PDB file of C-alpha atoms and ligand atoms in Angstrom:
ATOM      1  CA  MET X 276      20.629 -63.529  72.216  1.00 49.00           C
ATOM      2  CA  LEU X 277      23.039 -61.757  74.514  1.00 52.00           C
ATOM      3  CA  PRO X 278      23.615 -63.514  77.854  1.00 50.00           C
ATOM      4  CA  GLU X 279      23.278 -60.749  80.417  1.00 52.00           C
ATOM      5  CA  GLN X 280      26.450 -61.693  82.272  1.00 48.00           C
ATOM      6  CA  LYS X 281      28.546 -60.935  79.172  1.00 52.00           C
ATOM      7  CA  PHE X 282      26.997 -57.536  78.753  1.00 60.00           C
ATOM      8  CA  LYS X 283      28.311 -54.482  80.570  1.00 67.00           C
ATOM      9  CA  TYR X 284      25.579 -51.924  81.042  1.00 72.00           C
ATOM     10  CA  VAL X 285      26.730 -48.330  81.040  1.00 75.00           C
ATOM     11  CA  PRO X 286      24.231 -45.950  82.684  1.00 81.00           C
ATOM     12  CA  LEU X 287      24.137 -43.767  79.601  1.00 78.00           C
ATOM     13  CA  LEU X 288      20.546 -42.797  80.219  1.00 83.00           C
ATOM     14  CA  GLN X 289      20.877 -41.844  83.891  1.00 87.00           C
ATOM     15  CA  GLY X 290      18.663 -38.843  84.582  1.00 91.00           C
ATOM     16  CA  LYS X 291      16.837 -39.310  81.266  1.00 90.00           C
ATOM     17  CA  SER X 292      13.174 -40.149  80.803  1.00 92.00           C
ATOM     18  CA  ILE X 293      11.286 -41.725  77.956  1.00 92.00           C
ATOM     19  CA  ALA X 294       7.580 -40.958  77.479  1.00 94.00           C
ATOM     20  CA  MET X 295       5.928 -44.088  76.074  1.00 95.00           C
ATOM     21  CA  ILE X 296       2.578 -43.286  74.466  1.00 96.00           C
ATOM     22  CA  PHE X 297       0.521 -46.386  73.627  1.00 96.00           C
ATOM     23  CA  GLU X 298      -2.780 -45.943  71.793  1.00 95.00           C
ATOM     24  CA  LYS X 299      -2.854 -49.741  71.312  1.00 95.00           C
ATOM     25  CA  ARG X 300      -1.989 -52.762  73.435  1.00 95.00           C
ATOM     26  CA  SER X 301       1.566 -54.104  73.669  1.00 97.00           C
ATOM     27  CA  THR X 302       3.555 -56.789  75.477  1.00 98.00           C
ATOM     28  CA  ARG X 303       6.920 -56.823  73.696  1.00 97.00           C
ATOM     29  CA  THR X 304       7.334 -53.185  72.725  1.00 96.00           C
ATOM     30  CA  ARG X 305       6.329 -51.994  76.168  1.00 97.00           C
ATOM     31  CA  MET X 306       8.418 -54.524  78.103  1.00 97.00           C
ATOM     32  CA  SER X 307      11.523 -54.227  75.931  1.00 94.00           C
ATOM     33  CA  THR X 308      11.493 -50.434  76.099  1.00 93.00           C
ATOM     34  CA  GLU X 309      10.770 -50.229  79.831  1.00 94.00           C
ATOM     35  CA  THR X 310      13.331 -52.848  80.823  1.00 92.00           C
ATOM     36  CA  GLY X 311      15.937 -51.740  78.265  1.00 88.00           C
ATOM     37  CA  PHE X 312      15.674 -48.069  79.221  1.00 88.00           C
ATOM     38  CA  SER X 313      15.884 -48.948  82.934  1.00 89.00           C
ATOM     39  CA  LEU X 314      18.947 -51.179  82.406  1.00 86.00           C
ATOM     40  CA  LEU X 315      20.734 -48.171  80.942  1.00 83.00           C
ATOM     41  CA  GLY X 316      19.810 -46.074  83.993  1.00 87.00           C
ATOM     42  CA  GLY X 317      16.848 -44.162  82.556  1.00 90.00           C
ATOM     43  CA  HIS X 318      13.249 -43.795  83.689  1.00 94.00           C
ATOM     44  CA  PRO X 319      10.430 -45.025  81.423  1.00 95.00           C
ATOM     45  CA  CYS X 320       6.940 -43.491  81.774  1.00 97.00           C
ATOM     46  CA  PHE X 321       4.105 -45.585  80.318  1.00 97.00           C
ATOM     47  CA  LEU X 322       1.225 -43.408  79.115  1.00 95.00           C
ATOM     48  CA  THR X 323      -2.041 -44.615  77.627  1.00 90.00           C
ATOM     49  CA  PRO X 324      -4.951 -42.510  76.383  1.00 84.00           C
ATOM     50  CA  GLN X 325      -6.760 -43.512  79.602  1.00 86.00           C
ATOM     51  CA  ASP X 326      -4.014 -41.840  81.653  1.00 86.00           C
ATOM     52  CA  ILE X 327      -3.163 -38.698  79.755  1.00 89.00           C
ATOM     53  CA  HIS X 328      -5.133 -35.859  78.192  1.00 87.00           C
ATOM     54  CA  LEU X 329      -3.967 -36.545  74.624  1.00 85.00           C
ATOM     55  CA  GLY X 330      -6.913 -37.003  72.297  1.00 79.00           C
ATOM     56  CA  ILE X 331      -9.469 -36.114  75.010  1.00 81.00           C
ATOM     57  CA  ASN X 332      -8.872 -32.537  76.057  1.00 89.00           C
ATOM     58  CA  GLU X 333      -5.340 -31.765  74.859  1.00 92.00           C
ATOM     59  CA  SER X 334      -4.142 -31.602  71.268  1.00 91.00           C
ATOM     60  CA  THR X 335      -1.244 -33.595  69.855  1.00 91.00           C
ATOM     61  CA  THR X 336       0.623 -30.328  69.253  1.00 92.00           C
ATOM     62  CA  ASP X 337       0.291 -29.214  72.880  1.00 94.00           C
ATOM     63  CA  THR X 338       1.147 -32.714  74.171  1.00 94.00           C
ATOM     64  CA  ALA X 339       4.254 -32.799  71.980  1.00 93.00           C
ATOM     65  CA  ARG X 340       5.421 -29.430  73.307  1.00 95.00           C
ATOM     66  CA  VAL X 341       4.723 -30.325  76.943  1.00 96.00           C
ATOM     67  CA  LEU X 342       6.480 -33.724  76.700  1.00 95.00           C
ATOM     68  CA  SER X 343       9.482 -32.016  75.081  1.00 93.00           C
ATOM     69  CA  GLY X 344       9.990 -30.126  78.342  1.00 95.00           C
ATOM     70  CA  LEU X 345       9.381 -33.099  80.630  1.00 96.00           C
ATOM     71  CA  ALA X 346      11.047 -36.047  78.865  1.00 93.00           C
ATOM     72  CA  ASP X 347      14.106 -36.659  76.700  1.00 89.00           C
ATOM     73  CA  ILE X 348      12.597 -38.954  74.095  1.00 88.00           C
ATOM     74  CA  VAL X 349       9.173 -40.265  73.097  1.00 90.00           C
ATOM     75  CA  LEU X 350       8.230 -43.726  71.864  1.00 92.00           C
ATOM     76  CA  ALA X 351       4.710 -43.738  70.453  1.00 92.00           C
ATOM     77  CA  ARG X 352       2.448 -46.564  69.260  1.00 95.00           C
ATOM     78  CA  VAL X 353      -0.368 -45.006  67.263  1.00 94.00           C
ATOM     79  CA  TYR X 354      -3.257 -45.964  65.007  1.00 94.00           C
ATOM     80  CA  SER X 355      -2.448 -43.498  62.258  1.00 94.00           C
ATOM     81  CA  HIS X 356       1.079 -42.813  61.058  1.00 93.00           C
ATOM     82  CA  SER X 357       0.043 -39.166  60.626  1.00 93.00           C
ATOM     83  CA  SER X 358      -0.203 -38.865  64.456  1.00 91.00           C
ATOM     84  CA  LEU X 359       3.485 -39.751  64.688  1.00 90.00           C
ATOM     85  CA  GLU X 360       4.361 -37.214  62.035  1.00 90.00           C
ATOM     86  CA  LEU X 361       2.426 -34.564  63.925  1.00 91.00           C
ATOM     87  CA  LEU X 362       4.202 -35.452  67.172  1.00 90.00           C
ATOM     88  CA  ASP X 363       7.525 -35.330  65.353  1.00 89.00           C
ATOM     89  CA  LYS X 364       6.734 -31.933  63.833  1.00 90.00           C
ATOM     90  CA  ASP X 365       5.746 -30.324  67.133  1.00 90.00           C
ATOM     91  CA  ALA X 366       8.185 -31.991  69.564  1.00 90.00           C
ATOM     92  CA  SER X 367      11.753 -30.817  70.025  1.00 88.00           C
ATOM     93  CA  ILE X 368      12.866 -34.261  71.282  1.00 87.00           C
ATOM     94  CA  PRO X 369      13.304 -37.437  69.186  1.00 85.00           C
ATOM     95  CA  ILE X 370      10.255 -39.582  68.445  1.00 86.00           C
ATOM     96  CA  ILE X 371      10.569 -43.357  68.002  1.00 88.00           C
ATOM     97  CA  ASN X 372       7.870 -45.235  66.108  1.00 90.00           C
ATOM     98  CA  GLY X 373       6.631 -48.012  68.402  1.00 93.00           C
ATOM     99  CA  LEU X 374       4.236 -49.192  65.625  1.00 95.00           C
ATOM    100  CA  SER X 375       1.863 -47.302  63.370  1.00 94.00           C
ATOM    101  CA  ASP X 376      -0.537 -48.466  60.676  1.00 96.00           C
ATOM    102  CA  LEU X 377       2.299 -47.934  58.166  1.00 95.00           C
ATOM    103  CA  TYR X 378       5.524 -49.190  59.805  1.00 94.00           C
ATOM    104  CA  HIS X 379       6.935 -51.197  62.723  1.00 94.00           C
ATOM    105  CA  PRO X 380      10.673 -50.400  62.560  1.00 90.00           C
ATOM    106  CA  VAL X 381      11.677 -51.414  66.101  1.00 91.00           C
ATOM    107  CA  GLN X 382      10.391 -54.906  65.336  1.00 94.00           C
ATOM    108  CA  ILE X 383      12.530 -55.205  62.228  1.00 93.00           C
ATOM    109  CA  LEU X 384      15.701 -54.323  64.125  1.00 91.00           C
ATOM    110  CA  ALA X 385      15.114 -57.370  66.336  1.00 94.00           C
ATOM    111  CA  ASP X 386      14.262 -59.574  63.352  1.00 96.00           C
ATOM    112  CA  LEU X 387      17.445 -58.631  61.534  1.00 94.00           C
ATOM    113  CA  LEU X 388      19.568 -59.164  64.631  1.00 93.00           C
ATOM    114  CA  THR X 389      17.972 -62.599  65.102  1.00 95.00           C
ATOM    115  CA  LEU X 390      18.807 -63.579  61.504  1.00 96.00           C
ATOM    116  CA  GLN X 391      22.316 -62.142  61.787  1.00 94.00           C
ATOM    117  CA  GLU X 392      22.903 -64.262  64.892  1.00 94.00           C
ATOM    118  CA  HIS X 393      21.412 -67.400  63.337  1.00 96.00           C
ATOM    119  CA  TYR X 394      22.968 -67.283  59.861  1.00 97.00           C
ATOM    120  CA  GLY X 395      26.137 -65.316  60.717  1.00 95.00           C
ATOM    121  CA  SER X 396      25.457 -62.901  57.856  1.00 95.00           C
ATOM    122  CA  LEU X 397      22.410 -61.352  56.224  1.00 97.00           C
ATOM    123  CA  LYS X 398      23.767 -60.753  52.740  1.00 97.00           C
ATOM    124  CA  GLY X 399      22.357 -63.123  50.125  1.00 98.00           C
ATOM    125  CA  LEU X 400      19.518 -64.517  52.272  1.00 98.00           C
ATOM    126  CA  THR X 401      16.018 -64.700  50.778  1.00 98.00           C
ATOM    127  CA  LEU X 402      13.104 -63.829  53.018  1.00 98.00           C
ATOM    128  CA  ALA X 403       9.567 -64.878  52.058  1.00 98.00           C
ATOM    129  CA  TRP X 404       6.732 -62.845  53.535  1.00 99.00           C
ATOM    130  CA  ILE X 405       3.531 -64.908  53.376  1.00 98.00           C
ATOM    131  CA  GLY X 406       0.469 -63.028  54.603  1.00 98.00           C
ATOM    132  CA  ASP X 407      -0.909 -59.525  54.913  1.00 98.00           C
ATOM    133  CA  GLY X 408       0.716 -56.518  53.205  1.00 98.00           C
ATOM    134  CA  ASN X 409       0.933 -54.703  56.530  1.00 98.00           C
ATOM    135  CA  ASN X 410       3.098 -52.428  58.708  1.00 97.00           C
ATOM    136  CA  VAL X 411       5.669 -55.124  59.572  1.00 98.00           C
ATOM    137  CA  LEU X 412       6.116 -56.043  55.908  1.00 98.00           C
ATOM    138  CA  HIS X 413       6.515 -52.353  55.025  1.00 97.00           C
ATOM    139  CA  SER X 414       9.430 -52.015  57.450  1.00 95.00           C
ATOM    140  CA  PHE X 415      11.073 -55.113  55.919  1.00 97.00           C
ATOM    141  CA  MET X 416      10.549 -53.612  52.467  1.00 97.00           C
ATOM    142  CA  MET X 417      12.302 -50.407  53.507  1.00 95.00           C
ATOM    143  CA  SER X 418      15.327 -52.176  54.988  1.00 94.00           C
ATOM    144  CA  LEU X 419      16.130 -55.580  53.462  1.00 97.00           C
ATOM    145  CA  ALA X 420      17.659 -54.443  50.159  1.00 97.00           C
ATOM    146  CA  LYS X 421      20.075 -52.145  51.988  1.00 95.00           C
ATOM    147  CA  LEU X 422      21.382 -55.199  53.853  1.00 96.00           C
ATOM    148  CA  GLY X 423      21.631 -57.393  50.742  1.00 97.00           C
ATOM    149  CA  VAL X 424      18.555 -59.535  51.542  1.00 98.00           C
ATOM    150  CA  ASN X 425      16.206 -60.682  48.737  1.00 98.00           C
ATOM    151  CA  LEU X 426      12.471 -60.492  49.379  1.00 98.00           C
ATOM    152  CA  LYS X 427       9.512 -62.466  48.046  1.00 98.00           C
ATOM    153  CA  VAL X 428       6.078 -61.228  49.077  1.00 98.00           C
ATOM    154  CA  ALA X 429       2.953 -63.383  48.752  1.00 98.00           C
ATOM    155  CA  THR X 430      -0.334 -61.713  49.666  1.00 98.00           C
ATOM    156  CA  PRO X 431      -3.916 -62.531  48.665  1.00 98.00           C
ATOM    157  CA  LYS X 432      -5.344 -60.200  46.022  1.00 98.00           C
ATOM    158  CA  GLY X 433      -6.508 -56.982  47.665  1.00 98.00           C
ATOM    159  CA  TYR X 434      -4.011 -57.275  50.558  1.00 98.00           C
ATOM    160  CA  GLU X 435      -0.897 -56.036  48.743  1.00 98.00           C
ATOM    161  CA  PRO X 436       1.494 -53.664  50.534  1.00 98.00           C
ATOM    162  CA  ASP X 437       1.115 -49.881  50.239  1.00 98.00           C
ATOM    163  CA  ALA X 438       1.812 -48.573  46.718  1.00 98.00           C
ATOM    164  CA  ASN X 439       4.290 -45.865  47.813  1.00 97.00           C
ATOM    165  CA  VAL X 440       6.239 -48.304  49.985  1.00 97.00           C
ATOM    166  CA  THR X 441       6.297 -50.765  47.060  1.00 98.00           C
ATOM    167  CA  GLN X 442       7.681 -48.122  44.729  1.00 98.00           C
ATOM    168  CA  GLU X 443      10.435 -47.228  47.199  1.00 97.00           C
ATOM    169  CA  ALA X 444      11.255 -50.923  47.784  1.00 98.00           C
ATOM    170  CA  GLN X 445      11.579 -51.438  44.026  1.00 98.00           C
ATOM    171  CA  ARG X 446      13.917 -48.470  43.794  1.00 98.00           C
ATOM    172  CA  LEU X 447      16.024 -49.802  46.684  1.00 97.00           C
ATOM    173  CA  SER X 448      16.247 -53.301  45.257  1.00 98.00           C
ATOM    174  CA  LYS X 449      17.572 -51.872  41.982  1.00 98.00           C
ATOM    175  CA  GLN X 450      20.050 -49.659  43.812  1.00 98.00           C
ATOM    176  CA  PHE X 451      21.394 -52.471  46.013  1.00 97.00           C
ATOM    177  CA  GLY X 452      21.079 -55.273  43.452  1.00 98.00           C
ATOM    178  CA  THR X 453      18.692 -57.532  45.384  1.00 98.00           C
ATOM    179  CA  LYS X 454      15.708 -59.511  44.110  1.00 98.00           C
ATOM    180  CA  LEU X 455      12.182 -58.378  44.942  1.00 98.00           C
ATOM    181  CA  GLN X 456       9.092 -60.315  43.850  1.00 98.00           C
ATOM    182  CA  PHE X 457       5.379 -59.792  44.464  1.00 98.00           C
ATOM    183  CA  LEU X 458       3.258 -62.945  44.218  1.00 98.00           C
ATOM    184  CA  THR X 459      -0.088 -64.370  45.269  1.00 98.00           C
ATOM    185  CA  ASP X 460       1.094 -67.986  45.588  1.00 98.00           C
ATOM    186  CA  PRO X 461       2.503 -68.796  49.068  1.00 98.00           C
ATOM    187  CA  VAL X 462       4.262 -71.914  47.760  1.00 98.00           C
ATOM    188  CA  GLU X 463       6.162 -69.907  45.153  1.00 98.00           C
ATOM    189  CA  ALA X 464       7.190 -67.435  47.848  1.00 98.00           C
ATOM    190  CA  ALA X 465       8.411 -70.234  50.120  1.00 98.00           C
ATOM    191  CA  ARG X 466      10.318 -72.016  47.328  1.00 98.00           C
ATOM    192  CA  ASP X 467      14.088 -71.875  48.020  1.00 98.00           C
ATOM    193  CA  SER X 468      13.650 -69.134  50.630  1.00 98.00           C
ATOM    194  CA  ASN X 469      15.755 -69.154  53.791  1.00 98.00           C
ATOM    195  CA  VAL X 470      13.322 -67.357  56.066  1.00 98.00           C
ATOM    196  CA  LEU X 471       9.540 -67.749  56.106  1.00 98.00           C
ATOM    197  CA  VAL X 472       7.790 -64.873  57.851  1.00 98.00           C
ATOM    198  CA  THR X 473       4.223 -64.025  58.639  1.00 98.00           C
ATOM    199  CA  ASP X 474       2.194 -61.893  61.016  1.00 98.00           C
ATOM    200  CA  THR X 475      -1.387 -61.675  62.167  1.00 98.00           C
ATOM    201  CA  TRP X 476      -4.001 -61.548  59.421  1.00 98.00           C
ATOM    202  CA  VAL X 477      -5.985 -59.084  61.543  1.00 98.00           C
ATOM    203  CA  SER X 478      -3.882 -56.181  62.757  1.00 98.00           C
ATOM    204  CA  MET X 479      -4.949 -54.011  65.674  1.00 97.00           C
ATOM    205  CA  GLY X 480      -7.691 -51.704  64.438  1.00 96.00           C
ATOM    206  CA  GLN X 481      -8.951 -54.187  61.807  1.00 97.00           C
ATOM    207  CA  GLU X 482     -11.032 -56.321  64.188  1.00 97.00           C
ATOM    208  CA  GLU X 483     -14.269 -55.608  62.317  1.00 98.00           C
ATOM    209  CA  GLU X 484     -12.801 -57.182  59.152  1.00 98.00           C
ATOM    210  CA  LYS X 485     -11.834 -60.394  60.945  1.00 98.00           C
ATOM    211  CA  LYS X 486     -14.414 -62.710  59.386  1.00 98.00           C
ATOM    212  CA  LYS X 487     -13.657 -61.597  55.822  1.00 98.00           C
ATOM    213  CA  ARG X 488      -9.915 -61.684  56.383  1.00 98.00           C
ATOM    214  CA  LEU X 489      -9.900 -65.232  57.738  1.00 98.00           C
ATOM    215  CA  LYS X 490     -11.735 -66.298  54.586  1.00 98.00           C
ATOM    216  CA  ASP X 491      -9.525 -64.296  52.206  1.00 98.00           C
ATOM    217  CA  PHE X 492      -6.281 -65.620  53.727  1.00 98.00           C
ATOM    218  CA  HIS X 493      -7.318 -69.247  53.392  1.00 97.00           C
ATOM    219  CA  GLY X 494      -4.281 -71.242  52.127  1.00 97.00           C
ATOM    220  CA  TYR X 495      -1.714 -68.835  53.591  1.00 98.00           C
ATOM    221  CA  GLN X 496      -1.018 -70.750  56.809  1.00 98.00           C
ATOM    222  CA  ILE X 497       2.666 -71.615  57.270  1.00 98.00           C
ATOM    223  CA  THR X 498       3.080 -75.351  57.795  1.00 98.00           C
ATOM    224  CA  MET X 499       5.872 -77.919  57.435  1.00 98.00           C
ATOM    225  CA  GLN X 500       4.479 -78.564  53.966  1.00 97.00           C
ATOM    226  CA  ALA X 501       5.170 -74.941  53.010  1.00 96.00           C
ATOM    227  CA  GLY X 502       8.641 -75.404  54.481  1.00 98.00           C
ATOM    228  CA  SER X 503       9.240 -78.536  52.391  1.00 98.00           C
ATOM    229  CA  VAL X 504       9.940 -76.391  49.302  1.00 98.00           C
ATOM    230  CA  ALA X 505      12.049 -73.840  51.190  1.00 98.00           C
ATOM    231  CA  ALA X 506      15.862 -73.860  51.423  1.00 98.00           C
ATOM    232  CA  PRO X 507      17.242 -76.718  53.578  1.00 98.00           C
ATOM    233  CA  ASP X 508      18.277 -74.222  56.287  1.00 98.00           C
ATOM    234  CA  TRP X 509      14.896 -72.510  56.451  1.00 98.00           C
ATOM    235  CA  THR X 510      13.733 -70.777  59.609  1.00 98.00           C
ATOM    236  CA  PHE X 511      10.532 -69.099  60.719  1.00 98.00           C
ATOM    237  CA  LEU X 512       9.904 -65.609  62.119  1.00 98.00           C
ATOM    238  CA  HIS X 513       6.760 -63.952  63.514  1.00 98.00           C
ATOM    239  CA  CYS X 514       6.673 -60.660  65.421  1.00 98.00           C
ATOM    240  CA  LEU X 515       3.948 -62.029  67.763  1.00 98.00           C
ATOM    241  CA  PRO X 516       1.304 -62.154  69.057  1.00 98.00           C
ATOM    242  CA  ARG X 517       0.462 -65.197  66.927  1.00 98.00           C
ATOM    243  CA  LYS X 518      -2.732 -67.033  66.059  1.00 97.00           C
ATOM    244  CA  ALA X 519      -2.701 -70.668  64.900  1.00 97.00           C
ATOM    245  CA  GLU X 520      -4.407 -69.794  61.604  1.00 97.00           C
ATOM    246  CA  GLU X 521      -1.232 -68.021  60.394  1.00 98.00           C
ATOM    247  CA  VAL X 522       1.226 -70.727  61.426  1.00 98.00           C
ATOM    248  CA  ASP X 523       0.466 -74.119  62.877  1.00 98.00           C
ATOM    249  CA  ASP X 524       1.901 -75.399  66.164  1.00 98.00           C
ATOM    250  CA  GLU X 525       4.217 -77.830  64.403  1.00 98.00           C
ATOM    251  CA  VAL X 526       6.201 -74.997  62.792  1.00 98.00           C
ATOM    252  CA  PHE X 527       5.686 -72.435  65.550  1.00 98.00           C
ATOM    253  CA  TYR X 528       7.142 -74.659  68.305  1.00 98.00           C
ATOM    254  CA  SER X 529       9.740 -76.383  66.113  1.00 98.00           C
ATOM    255  CA  PRO X 530      13.518 -75.775  66.248  1.00 98.00           C
ATOM    256  CA  ARG X 531      13.127 -73.906  62.929  1.00 98.00           C
ATOM    257  CA  SER X 532      11.102 -71.238  64.707  1.00 98.00           C
ATOM    258  CA  LEU X 533      13.206 -68.335  66.003  1.00 98.00           C
ATOM    259  CA  VAL X 534      10.218 -66.474  67.429  1.00 98.00           C
ATOM    260  CA  PHE X 535      11.181 -66.431  71.111  1.00 98.00           C
ATOM    261  CA  THR X 536      14.743 -65.295  70.416  1.00 97.00           C
ATOM    262  CA  GLU X 537      13.226 -62.696  68.098  1.00 97.00           C
ATOM    263  CA  ALA X 538      10.989 -61.465  70.939  1.00 97.00           C
ATOM    264  CA  GLU X 539      13.926 -61.294  73.363  1.00 95.00           C
ATOM    265  CA  ASN X 540      16.007 -59.412  70.812  1.00 94.00           C
ATOM    266  CA  ARG X 541      13.451 -56.598  70.979  1.00 94.00           C
ATOM    267  CA  LYS X 542      15.129 -55.655  74.252  1.00 90.00           C
ATOM    268  CA  TRP X 543      18.709 -55.703  72.990  1.00 88.00           C
ATOM    269  CA  THR X 544      17.925 -53.775  69.828  1.00 89.00           C
ATOM    270  CA  ILE X 545      15.821 -51.081  71.470  1.00 88.00           C
ATOM    271  CA  MET X 546      18.715 -50.082  73.699  1.00 77.00           C
ATOM    272  CA  MET X 547      21.766 -50.516  71.490  1.00 66.00           C
ATOM    273  CA  SER X 548      22.083 -46.941  70.376  1.00 44.00           C
ATOM    274  CA  GLU X 549      25.546 -46.445  71.880  1.00 36.00           C
ATOM    275  CA  PRO X 550      28.682 -48.533  71.341  1.00 31.00           C
ATOM    276  CA  LEU X 551      28.096 -51.072  74.112  1.00 26.00           C
ATOM    277  CA  SER X 552      28.903 -54.219  72.147  1.00 32.00           C
ATOM    278  CA  GLN X 553      30.095 -55.383  68.794  1.00 37.00           C
ATOM    279  CA  LYS X 554      26.461 -55.766  67.771  1.00 31.00           C
ATOM    280  CA  ASN X 555      26.237 -52.053  67.777  1.00 39.00           C
ATOM    281  CA  ALA X 556      27.891 -51.933  64.371  1.00 41.00           C
ATOM    282  CA  LEU X 557      24.977 -53.880  62.945  1.00 38.00           C
ATOM    283  CA  PHE X 558      22.461 -51.771  64.805  1.00 39.00           C
ATOM    284  CA  THR X 559      24.029 -48.526  63.705  1.00 43.00           C
ATOM    285  CA  ALA X 560      24.012 -49.714  60.110  1.00 37.00           C
ATOM    286  CA  MET X 561      20.375 -50.728  60.311  1.00 37.00           C
ATOM    287  CA  ASN X 562      19.329 -47.654  62.204  1.00 42.00           C
ATOM    288  CA  ARG X 563      20.777 -45.427  59.532  1.00 36.00           C
ATOM    289  CA  PHE X 564      18.703 -47.142  56.916  1.00 34.00           C
ATOM    290  CA  ILE X 565      15.286 -47.670  58.451  1.00 35.00           C
TER     291      ILE X 565
HETATM  292  N1  LIG H 851       5.633 -57.557  68.134  1.00 63.25           N
HETATM  293  C1  LIG H 851       5.139 -56.587  68.899  1.00 63.25           C
HETATM  294  O1  LIG H 851       5.307 -55.397  68.619  1.00 63.25           O
HETATM  295  O2  LIG H 851       4.487 -57.016  69.997  1.00 63.25           O
HETATM  296  P1  LIG H 851       3.638 -56.137  71.005  1.00 63.25           P
HETATM  297  O3  LIG H 851       2.380 -55.735  70.282  1.00 63.25           O
HETATM  298  O4  LIG H 851       3.373 -57.046  72.161  1.00 63.25           O
HETATM  299  O5  LIG H 851       4.439 -54.924  71.397  1.00 63.25           O
HETATM  300  N1  LIG H 852       0.619 -56.078  62.282  1.00 63.25           N
HETATM  301  C1  LIG H 852       0.362 -56.165  63.704  1.00 63.25           C
HETATM  302  C2  LIG H 852       1.654 -56.164  64.449  1.00 63.25           C
HETATM  303  C3  LIG H 852       1.499 -56.347  65.928  1.00 63.25           C
HETATM  304  C4  LIG H 852       2.811 -56.304  66.660  1.00 63.25           C
HETATM  305  C5  LIG H 852      -0.523 -55.016  64.138  1.00 63.25           C
HETATM  306  O1  LIG H 852      -0.333 -53.900  63.639  1.00 63.25           O
HETATM  307  O2  LIG H 852      -1.412 -55.243  64.947  1.00 63.25           O
END
């Protein structure tokens, strides 16, 4: 967490605009981007499918070309990752992934910063993901090995992460010499791990599967009992929003839970793309890799 008074904001983005396209709801991604961009002197424009023509009577290609002339950067939260790729192909300005069905990279930047601040160093930590093989996990899988972090993944059968992402994560863990394990037993994942992480069992767009998912994820809730086999310094992360079935109140509101610092760090990480503080070194390193 960076106390604001210690932080000198340089209006690097004065005169610049960011087009923020949100096909899905958001609290953190929207607020961190709007407030972060404004703090650096820029103008954020929040656009939902209810407000703009995209997807109704204007194609993604045409929208990408129009926004390239009107804004300086786009952050897009989309259902399908292919929509982001299409935007990226047809826009001449940078596109930031504000969450897709495949990845959530801006979340992981905040998570890594939170762990860096808490533990002082990331190298050698073991992170246990206990839950759904989803977009947030995929972004961890693409980044942790490069930062020297071991990863244990426990998912119920049928909810494993994407096969291509898994293959790339296995390649990265070999290259960087980290451990990577795929399990179905949450207790084994938690054992000796420093960081226990989960996310919703029902991601946005999966609402119709809710009943089945709640049944299939039975036994995956993070509790103090799960923490009892973890490393003595264990902490808890969750990107939020959170439901009690994934993690009980005792863990969620305990001092081991870093979730509110993690949420605040969304703001610092979204805007640290220029050398404003010493944390930029970490950000630059992560940004190169994700
Ligand atoms: N964690 C996260 O991305 O939250 P929002 O959906 O509120 O943006
Ligand atoms: N996996 C969740 C993350 C929400 C921030 C989702 O995609 O809905």
